[in-house]
CSV table of C-alpha atoms and ligand atoms in Angstrom, one decimal:
chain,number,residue,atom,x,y,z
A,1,UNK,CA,156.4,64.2,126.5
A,2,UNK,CA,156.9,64.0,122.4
A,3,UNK,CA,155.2,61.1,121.3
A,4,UNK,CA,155.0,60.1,117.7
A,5,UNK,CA,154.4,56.9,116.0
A,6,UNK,CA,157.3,54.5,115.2
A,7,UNK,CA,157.1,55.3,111.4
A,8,UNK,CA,160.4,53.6,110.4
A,9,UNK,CA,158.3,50.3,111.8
A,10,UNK,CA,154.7,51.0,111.1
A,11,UNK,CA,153.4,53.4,109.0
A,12,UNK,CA,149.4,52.8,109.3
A,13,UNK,CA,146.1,50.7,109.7
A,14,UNK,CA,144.0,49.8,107.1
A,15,UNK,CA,141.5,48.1,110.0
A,16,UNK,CA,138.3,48.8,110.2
A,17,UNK,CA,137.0,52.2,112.3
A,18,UNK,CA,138.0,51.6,116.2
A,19,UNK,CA,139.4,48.2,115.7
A,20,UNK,CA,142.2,47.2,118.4
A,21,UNK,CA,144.4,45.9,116.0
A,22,UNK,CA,145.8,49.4,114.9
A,23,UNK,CA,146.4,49.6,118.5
A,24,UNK,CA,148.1,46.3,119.3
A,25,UNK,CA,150.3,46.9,116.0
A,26,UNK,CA,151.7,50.3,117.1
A,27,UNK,CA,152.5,48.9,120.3
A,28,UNK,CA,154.5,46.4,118.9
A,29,UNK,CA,156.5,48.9,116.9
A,30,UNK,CA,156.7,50.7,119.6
A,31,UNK,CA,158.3,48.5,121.8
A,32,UNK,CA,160.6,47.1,118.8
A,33,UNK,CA,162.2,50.1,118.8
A,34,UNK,CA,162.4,50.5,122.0
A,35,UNK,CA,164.4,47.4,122.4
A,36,UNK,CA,166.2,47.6,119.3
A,37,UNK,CA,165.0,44.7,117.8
A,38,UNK,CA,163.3,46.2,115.0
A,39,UNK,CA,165.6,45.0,112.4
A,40,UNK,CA,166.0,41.7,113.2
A,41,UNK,CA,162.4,41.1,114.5
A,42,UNK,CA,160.4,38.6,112.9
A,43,UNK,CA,156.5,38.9,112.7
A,44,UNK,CA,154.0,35.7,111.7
A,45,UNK,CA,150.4,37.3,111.2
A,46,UNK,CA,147.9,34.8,110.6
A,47,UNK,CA,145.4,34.9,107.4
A,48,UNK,CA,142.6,36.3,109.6
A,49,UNK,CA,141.9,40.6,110.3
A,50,UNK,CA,145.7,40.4,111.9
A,51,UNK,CA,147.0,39.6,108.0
A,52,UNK,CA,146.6,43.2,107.3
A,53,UNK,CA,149.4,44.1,109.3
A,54,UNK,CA,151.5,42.9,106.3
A,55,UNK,CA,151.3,45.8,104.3
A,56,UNK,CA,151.8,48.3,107.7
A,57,UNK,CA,154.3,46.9,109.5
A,58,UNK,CA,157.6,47.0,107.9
A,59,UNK,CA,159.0,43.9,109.7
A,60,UNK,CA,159.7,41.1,107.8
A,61,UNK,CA,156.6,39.3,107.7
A,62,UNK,CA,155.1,36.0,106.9
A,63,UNK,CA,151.4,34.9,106.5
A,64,UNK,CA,150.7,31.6,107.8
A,65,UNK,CA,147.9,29.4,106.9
A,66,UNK,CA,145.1,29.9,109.5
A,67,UNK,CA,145.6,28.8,112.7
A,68,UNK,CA,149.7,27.9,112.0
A,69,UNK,CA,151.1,31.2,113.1
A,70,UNK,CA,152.5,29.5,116.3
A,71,UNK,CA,154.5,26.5,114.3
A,72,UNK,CA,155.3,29.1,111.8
A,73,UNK,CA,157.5,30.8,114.0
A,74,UNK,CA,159.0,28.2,116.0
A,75,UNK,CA,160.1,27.1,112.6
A,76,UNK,CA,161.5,30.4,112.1
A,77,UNK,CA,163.4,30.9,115.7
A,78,UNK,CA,164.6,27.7,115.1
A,79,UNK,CA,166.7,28.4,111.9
A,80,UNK,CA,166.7,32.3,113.1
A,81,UNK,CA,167.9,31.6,116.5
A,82,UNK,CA,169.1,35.6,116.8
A,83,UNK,CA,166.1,37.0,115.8
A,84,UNK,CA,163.5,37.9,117.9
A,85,UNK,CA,159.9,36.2,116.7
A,86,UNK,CA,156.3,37.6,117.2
A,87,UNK,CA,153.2,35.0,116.0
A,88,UNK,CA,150.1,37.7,116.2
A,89,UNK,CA,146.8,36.3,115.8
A,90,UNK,CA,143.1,36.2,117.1
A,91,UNK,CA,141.3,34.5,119.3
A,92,UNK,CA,139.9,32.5,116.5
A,93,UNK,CA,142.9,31.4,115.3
A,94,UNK,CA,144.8,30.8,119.1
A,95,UNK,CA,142.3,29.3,120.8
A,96,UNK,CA,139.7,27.6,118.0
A,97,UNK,CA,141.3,26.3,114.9
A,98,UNK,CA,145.3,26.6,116.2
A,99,UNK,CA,144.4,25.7,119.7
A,100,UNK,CA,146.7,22.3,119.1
A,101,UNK,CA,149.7,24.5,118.3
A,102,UNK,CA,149.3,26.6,120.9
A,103,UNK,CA,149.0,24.1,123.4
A,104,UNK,CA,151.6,22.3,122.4
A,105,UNK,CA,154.4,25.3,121.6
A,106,UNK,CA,153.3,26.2,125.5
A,107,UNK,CA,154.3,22.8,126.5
A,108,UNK,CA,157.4,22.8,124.8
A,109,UNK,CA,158.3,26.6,126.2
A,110,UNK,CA,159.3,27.3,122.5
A,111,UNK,CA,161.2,30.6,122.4
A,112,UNK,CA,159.0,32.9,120.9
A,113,UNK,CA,156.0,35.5,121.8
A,114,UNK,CA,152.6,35.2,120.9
A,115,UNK,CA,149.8,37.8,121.0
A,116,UNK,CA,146.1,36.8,120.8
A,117,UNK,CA,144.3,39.8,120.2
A,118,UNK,CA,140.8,38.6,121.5
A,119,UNK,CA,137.6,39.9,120.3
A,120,UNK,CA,135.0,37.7,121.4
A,121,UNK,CA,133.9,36.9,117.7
A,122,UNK,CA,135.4,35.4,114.5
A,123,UNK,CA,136.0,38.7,113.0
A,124,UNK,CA,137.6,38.6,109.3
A,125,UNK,CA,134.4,35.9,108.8
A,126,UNK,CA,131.8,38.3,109.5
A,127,UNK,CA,130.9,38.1,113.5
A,128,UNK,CA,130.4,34.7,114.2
A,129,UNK,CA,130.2,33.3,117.8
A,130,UNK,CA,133.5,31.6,118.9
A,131,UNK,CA,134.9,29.5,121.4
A,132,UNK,CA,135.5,33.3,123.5
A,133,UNK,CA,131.8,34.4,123.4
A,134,UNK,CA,130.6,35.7,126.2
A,135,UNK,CA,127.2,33.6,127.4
A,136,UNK,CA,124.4,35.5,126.0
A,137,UNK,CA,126.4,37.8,123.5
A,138,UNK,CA,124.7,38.1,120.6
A,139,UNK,CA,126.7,37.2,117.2
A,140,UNK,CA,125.4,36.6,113.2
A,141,UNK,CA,125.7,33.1,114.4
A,142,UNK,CA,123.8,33.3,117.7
A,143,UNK,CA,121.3,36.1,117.2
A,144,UNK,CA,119.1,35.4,120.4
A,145,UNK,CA,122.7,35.2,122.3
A,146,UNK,CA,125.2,32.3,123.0
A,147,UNK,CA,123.1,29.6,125.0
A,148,UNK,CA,125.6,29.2,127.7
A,149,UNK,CA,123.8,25.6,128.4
A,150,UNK,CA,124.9,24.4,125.0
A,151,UNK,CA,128.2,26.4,124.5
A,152,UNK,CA,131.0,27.5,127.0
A,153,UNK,CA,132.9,30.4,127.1
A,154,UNK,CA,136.9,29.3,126.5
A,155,UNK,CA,139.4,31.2,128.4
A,156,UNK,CA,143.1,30.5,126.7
A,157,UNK,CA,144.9,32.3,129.3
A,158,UNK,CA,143.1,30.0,132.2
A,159,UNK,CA,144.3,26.7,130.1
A,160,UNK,CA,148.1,28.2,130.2
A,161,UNK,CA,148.4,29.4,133.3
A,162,UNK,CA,149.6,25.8,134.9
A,163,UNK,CA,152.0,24.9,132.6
A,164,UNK,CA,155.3,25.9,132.6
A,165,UNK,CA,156.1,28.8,130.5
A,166,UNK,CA,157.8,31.9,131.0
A,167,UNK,CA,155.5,34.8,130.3
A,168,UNK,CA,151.6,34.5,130.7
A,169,UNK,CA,149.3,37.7,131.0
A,170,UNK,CA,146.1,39.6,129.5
A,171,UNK,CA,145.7,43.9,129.2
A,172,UNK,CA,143.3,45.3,127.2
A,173,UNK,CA,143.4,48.0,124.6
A,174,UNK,CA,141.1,50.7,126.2
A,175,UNK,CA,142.1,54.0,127.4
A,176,UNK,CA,145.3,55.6,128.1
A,177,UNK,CA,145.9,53.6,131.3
A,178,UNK,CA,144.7,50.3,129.5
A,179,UNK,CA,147.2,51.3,126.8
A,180,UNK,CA,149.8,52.1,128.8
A,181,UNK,CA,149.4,48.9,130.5
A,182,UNK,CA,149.3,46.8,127.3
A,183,UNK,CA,152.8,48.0,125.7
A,184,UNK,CA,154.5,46.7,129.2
A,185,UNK,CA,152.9,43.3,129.1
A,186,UNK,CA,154.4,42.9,125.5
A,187,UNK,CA,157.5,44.3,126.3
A,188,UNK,CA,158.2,41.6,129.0
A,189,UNK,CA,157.2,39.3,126.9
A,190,UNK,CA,160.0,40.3,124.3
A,191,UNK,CA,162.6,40.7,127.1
A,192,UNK,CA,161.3,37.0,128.1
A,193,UNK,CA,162.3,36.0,124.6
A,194,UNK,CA,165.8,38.2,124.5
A,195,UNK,CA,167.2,36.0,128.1
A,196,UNK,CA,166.0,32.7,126.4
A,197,UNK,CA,163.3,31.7,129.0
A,198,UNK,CA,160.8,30.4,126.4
A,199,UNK,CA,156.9,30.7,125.6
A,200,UNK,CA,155.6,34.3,126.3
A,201,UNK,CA,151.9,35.0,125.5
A,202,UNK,CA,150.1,38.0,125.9
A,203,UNK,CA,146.1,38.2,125.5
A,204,UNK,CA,145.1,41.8,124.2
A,205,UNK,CA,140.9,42.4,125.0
A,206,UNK,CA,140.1,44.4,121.7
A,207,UNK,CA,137.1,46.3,120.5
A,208,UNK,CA,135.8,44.8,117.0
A,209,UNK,CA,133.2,47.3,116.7
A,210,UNK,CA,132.3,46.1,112.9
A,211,UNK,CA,131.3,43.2,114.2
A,212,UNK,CA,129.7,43.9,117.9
A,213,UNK,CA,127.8,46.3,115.8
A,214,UNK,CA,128.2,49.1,118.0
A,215,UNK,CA,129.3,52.4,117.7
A,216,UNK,CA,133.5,52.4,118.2
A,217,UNK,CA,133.3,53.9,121.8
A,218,UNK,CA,130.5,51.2,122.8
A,219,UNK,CA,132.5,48.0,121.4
A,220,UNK,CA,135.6,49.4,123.6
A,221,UNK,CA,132.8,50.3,126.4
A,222,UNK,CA,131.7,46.9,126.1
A,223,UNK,CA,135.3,45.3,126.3
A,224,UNK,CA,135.9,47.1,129.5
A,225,UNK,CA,132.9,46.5,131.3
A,226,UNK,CA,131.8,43.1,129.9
A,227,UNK,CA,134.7,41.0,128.6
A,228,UNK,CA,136.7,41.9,131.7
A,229,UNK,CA,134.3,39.8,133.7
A,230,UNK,CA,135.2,37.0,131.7
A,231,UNK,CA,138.4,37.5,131.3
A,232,UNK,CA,140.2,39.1,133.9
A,233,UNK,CA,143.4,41.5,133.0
A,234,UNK,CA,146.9,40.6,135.0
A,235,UNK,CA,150.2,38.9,134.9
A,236,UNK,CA,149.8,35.1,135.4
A,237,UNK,CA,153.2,33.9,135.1
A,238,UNK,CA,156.2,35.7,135.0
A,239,UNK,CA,159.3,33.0,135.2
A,240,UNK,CA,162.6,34.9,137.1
A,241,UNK,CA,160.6,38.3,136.9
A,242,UNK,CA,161.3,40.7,134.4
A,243,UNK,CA,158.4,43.0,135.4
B,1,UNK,CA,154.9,76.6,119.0
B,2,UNK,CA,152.2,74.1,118.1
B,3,UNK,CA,151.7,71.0,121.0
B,4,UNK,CA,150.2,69.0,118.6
B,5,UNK,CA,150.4,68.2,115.1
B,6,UNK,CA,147.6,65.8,113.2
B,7,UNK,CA,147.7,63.6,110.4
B,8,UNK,CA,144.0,64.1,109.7
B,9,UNK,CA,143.9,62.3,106.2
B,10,UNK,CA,144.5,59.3,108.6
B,11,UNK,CA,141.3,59.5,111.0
B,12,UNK,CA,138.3,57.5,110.6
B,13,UNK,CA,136.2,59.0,113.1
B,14,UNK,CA,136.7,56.5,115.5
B,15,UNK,CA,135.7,59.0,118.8
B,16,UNK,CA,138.1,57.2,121.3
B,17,UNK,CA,140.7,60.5,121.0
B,18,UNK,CA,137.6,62.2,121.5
B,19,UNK,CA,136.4,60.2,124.6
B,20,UNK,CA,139.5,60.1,126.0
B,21,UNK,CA,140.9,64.0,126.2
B,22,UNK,CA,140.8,65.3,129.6
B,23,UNK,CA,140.4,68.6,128.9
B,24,UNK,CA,138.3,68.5,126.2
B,25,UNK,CA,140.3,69.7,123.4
B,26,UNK,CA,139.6,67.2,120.7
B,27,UNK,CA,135.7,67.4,119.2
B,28,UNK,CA,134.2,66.6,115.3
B,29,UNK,CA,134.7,69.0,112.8
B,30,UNK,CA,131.5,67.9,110.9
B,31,UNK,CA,133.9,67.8,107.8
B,32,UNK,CA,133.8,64.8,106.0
B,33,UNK,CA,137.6,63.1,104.6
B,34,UNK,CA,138.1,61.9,101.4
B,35,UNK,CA,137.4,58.8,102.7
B,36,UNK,CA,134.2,59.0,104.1
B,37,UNK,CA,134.7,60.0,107.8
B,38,UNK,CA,133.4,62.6,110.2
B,39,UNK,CA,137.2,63.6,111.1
B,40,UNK,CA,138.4,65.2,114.5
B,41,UNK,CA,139.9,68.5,115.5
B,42,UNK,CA,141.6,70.1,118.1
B,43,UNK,CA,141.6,73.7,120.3
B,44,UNK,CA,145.1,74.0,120.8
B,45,UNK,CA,144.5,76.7,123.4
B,46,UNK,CA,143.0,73.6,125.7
B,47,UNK,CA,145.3,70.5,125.1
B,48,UNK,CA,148.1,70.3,127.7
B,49,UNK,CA,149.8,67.9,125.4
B,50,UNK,CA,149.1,64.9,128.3
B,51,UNK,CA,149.8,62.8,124.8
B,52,UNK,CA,146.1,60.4,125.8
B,53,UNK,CA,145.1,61.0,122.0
B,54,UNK,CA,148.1,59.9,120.8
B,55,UNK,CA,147.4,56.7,123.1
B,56,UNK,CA,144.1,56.1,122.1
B,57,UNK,CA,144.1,56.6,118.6
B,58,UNK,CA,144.0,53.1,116.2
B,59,UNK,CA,145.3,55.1,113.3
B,60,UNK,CA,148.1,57.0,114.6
B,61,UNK,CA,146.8,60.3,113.8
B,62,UNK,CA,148.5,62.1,116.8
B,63,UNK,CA,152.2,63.9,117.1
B,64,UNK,CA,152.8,65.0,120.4
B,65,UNK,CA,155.9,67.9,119.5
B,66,UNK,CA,156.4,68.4,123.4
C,1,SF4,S1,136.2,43.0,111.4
C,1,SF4,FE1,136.7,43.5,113.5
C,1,SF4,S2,138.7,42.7,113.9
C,1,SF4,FE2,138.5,42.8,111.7
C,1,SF4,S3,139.4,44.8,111.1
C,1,SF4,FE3,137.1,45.1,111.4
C,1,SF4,S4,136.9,45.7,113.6
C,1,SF4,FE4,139.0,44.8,113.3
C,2,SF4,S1,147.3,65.8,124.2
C,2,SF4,FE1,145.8,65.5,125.8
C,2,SF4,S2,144.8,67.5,126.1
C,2,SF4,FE2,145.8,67.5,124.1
C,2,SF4,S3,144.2,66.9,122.6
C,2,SF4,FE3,145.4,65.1,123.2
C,2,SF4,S4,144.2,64.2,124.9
C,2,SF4,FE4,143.5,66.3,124.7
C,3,SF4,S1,141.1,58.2,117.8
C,3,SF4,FE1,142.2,58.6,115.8
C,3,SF4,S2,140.9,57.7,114.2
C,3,SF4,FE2,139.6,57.8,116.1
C,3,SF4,S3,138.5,59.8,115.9
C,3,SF4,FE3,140.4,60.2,117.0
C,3,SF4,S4,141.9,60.8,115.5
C,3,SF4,FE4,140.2,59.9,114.4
């Protein structure tokens, strides 16, 4: 099979060594062009590690203030009702400082996709813990490891998957198969979007190896076998089924 | 005709193509990039173009040609 990377949408990553986000971002052009919305596609990155994606992808793209991706782009589907809208973002800024926004878009069923690549740390910040810390992972912020008798461990996609949206799962970018898997979960959530059936958001597990301080294959090693226990890959909610 | 063609001045040494390749086809090269990275190469007389590196790879480094 030729496979070559969709260039006219993405040219590269200026990420750090191993990081999932290079990943996540050529799957999104990917699947843009696969559904032809690459000219008319939207993106909103957030001000954290996803921000760099504004010099690679060659969507239009705004910046939003941390955490405001999600408003961002319901402000934009609302005046752009034709245009397809992506808000990409962490976990930090889904499910810690946006977590409102999120919430709220979900229970509105705003028209629009999110992806929440999640990391287990904040990563643009230097590796502290966050709300998605595994208990006992160690961070700059909790060296000894996360106390899990004074801090949880928040799963987003657990919160959303009673209310009433129409596209809900979590993949994670490791390995071909994990790969493979990933670019269909976002390309349902885009179709989602195209028939009108409202809030679609997919949680990408992702190896931030700068910050896990671990050797590239380790931090993607470590997302497989540990964050997976945490947070568990599958389709949650798929509204009328366009898997 | 080539299976594979790669953008090396892209890689940053990453290992997952490396990892990943089922037929170990993909290994370091020990030379160093302009940009500081131990960069990858491949035995073309191994890879059966199954297109995993191209997968795997954070900086789109891979062209599968077939
Ligand atoms: S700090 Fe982590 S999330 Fe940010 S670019 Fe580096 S590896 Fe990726
Ligand atoms: S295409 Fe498959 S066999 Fe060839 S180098 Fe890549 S992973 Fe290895
Ligand atoms: S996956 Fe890509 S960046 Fe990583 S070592 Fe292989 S070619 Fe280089």
């Amino acid at each position: 099979m030729k496979l070559k990377a969709p260039e006219s949408v993405f040219s590269s990553a200026s990420f750090c060594p191993g990081c999932g986000h290079g990943l996540a971002s050529r799957l999104i052009g990917e699947v843009a062009e696969e559904l032809g919305i690459q000219h008319s596609l939207v993106t909103v990155v957030d001000v954290a590690c996803c921000s760099f994606n504004i010099d690679y992808w060659k969507f239009d793209t705004i910046m939003a203030a941390h955490g405001r991706d999600i408003p961002t782009a319901v402000g934009v589907k609302h005046v752009r009702p034709g245009s397809s809208v992506l808000a990409y973002m962490g976990d930090g800024a889904a499910y810690s400082i946006g977590m409102a926004e999120t919430i709220h878009a979900a229970l509105r069923n705003d028209n629009i996709c999110v992806i929440v690549i999640n990391n287990s740390v904040f990563g643009m910040t230097g590796g502290q813990m966050a709300p998605t810390t595994l208990p006992g992972e160690k961070t700059a912020t909790s060296p000894k490891g996360k106390d899990p008798t004074r801090y949880g461990t928040l799963s987003g996609v657990e919160l959303l998957k009673h209310m009433d949206i129409a596209y809900l799962a979590r993949g994670e970018l490791v390995g071909s198969a994990g790969m493979i898997k990933a670019k269909k979960l976002i390309k349902s959530a885009f179709q989602h979007q195209l028939k009108g059936d409202g809030f679609s958001l997919v949680e990408l597990l992702s190896p931030c190896p700068t910050n896990l301080n671990l050797p590239p294959v380790k931090a993607r090693d470590f997302v497989h076998n540990e964050m997976t226990k945490y947070f568990p890959t599958g389709v949650f909610i798929d509204k009328g089924g366009v898997e | 005709m080539s299976k594979i063609k790669l953008n090396i001045s892209r890689c940053k040494g990453c290992g997952y193509c490396v990892a990943e390749c089922p037929r170990k086809a993909l290994s370091f090269s020990g030379h160093i990039s302009d940009k500081g990275y131990d960069t990858v190469q491949v035995d073309e007389s191994l890879c059966i173009a199954c297109g995993s590196c191209y997968r795997v790879c954070p900086d789109s480094v891979f062209e599968i040609l077939e």
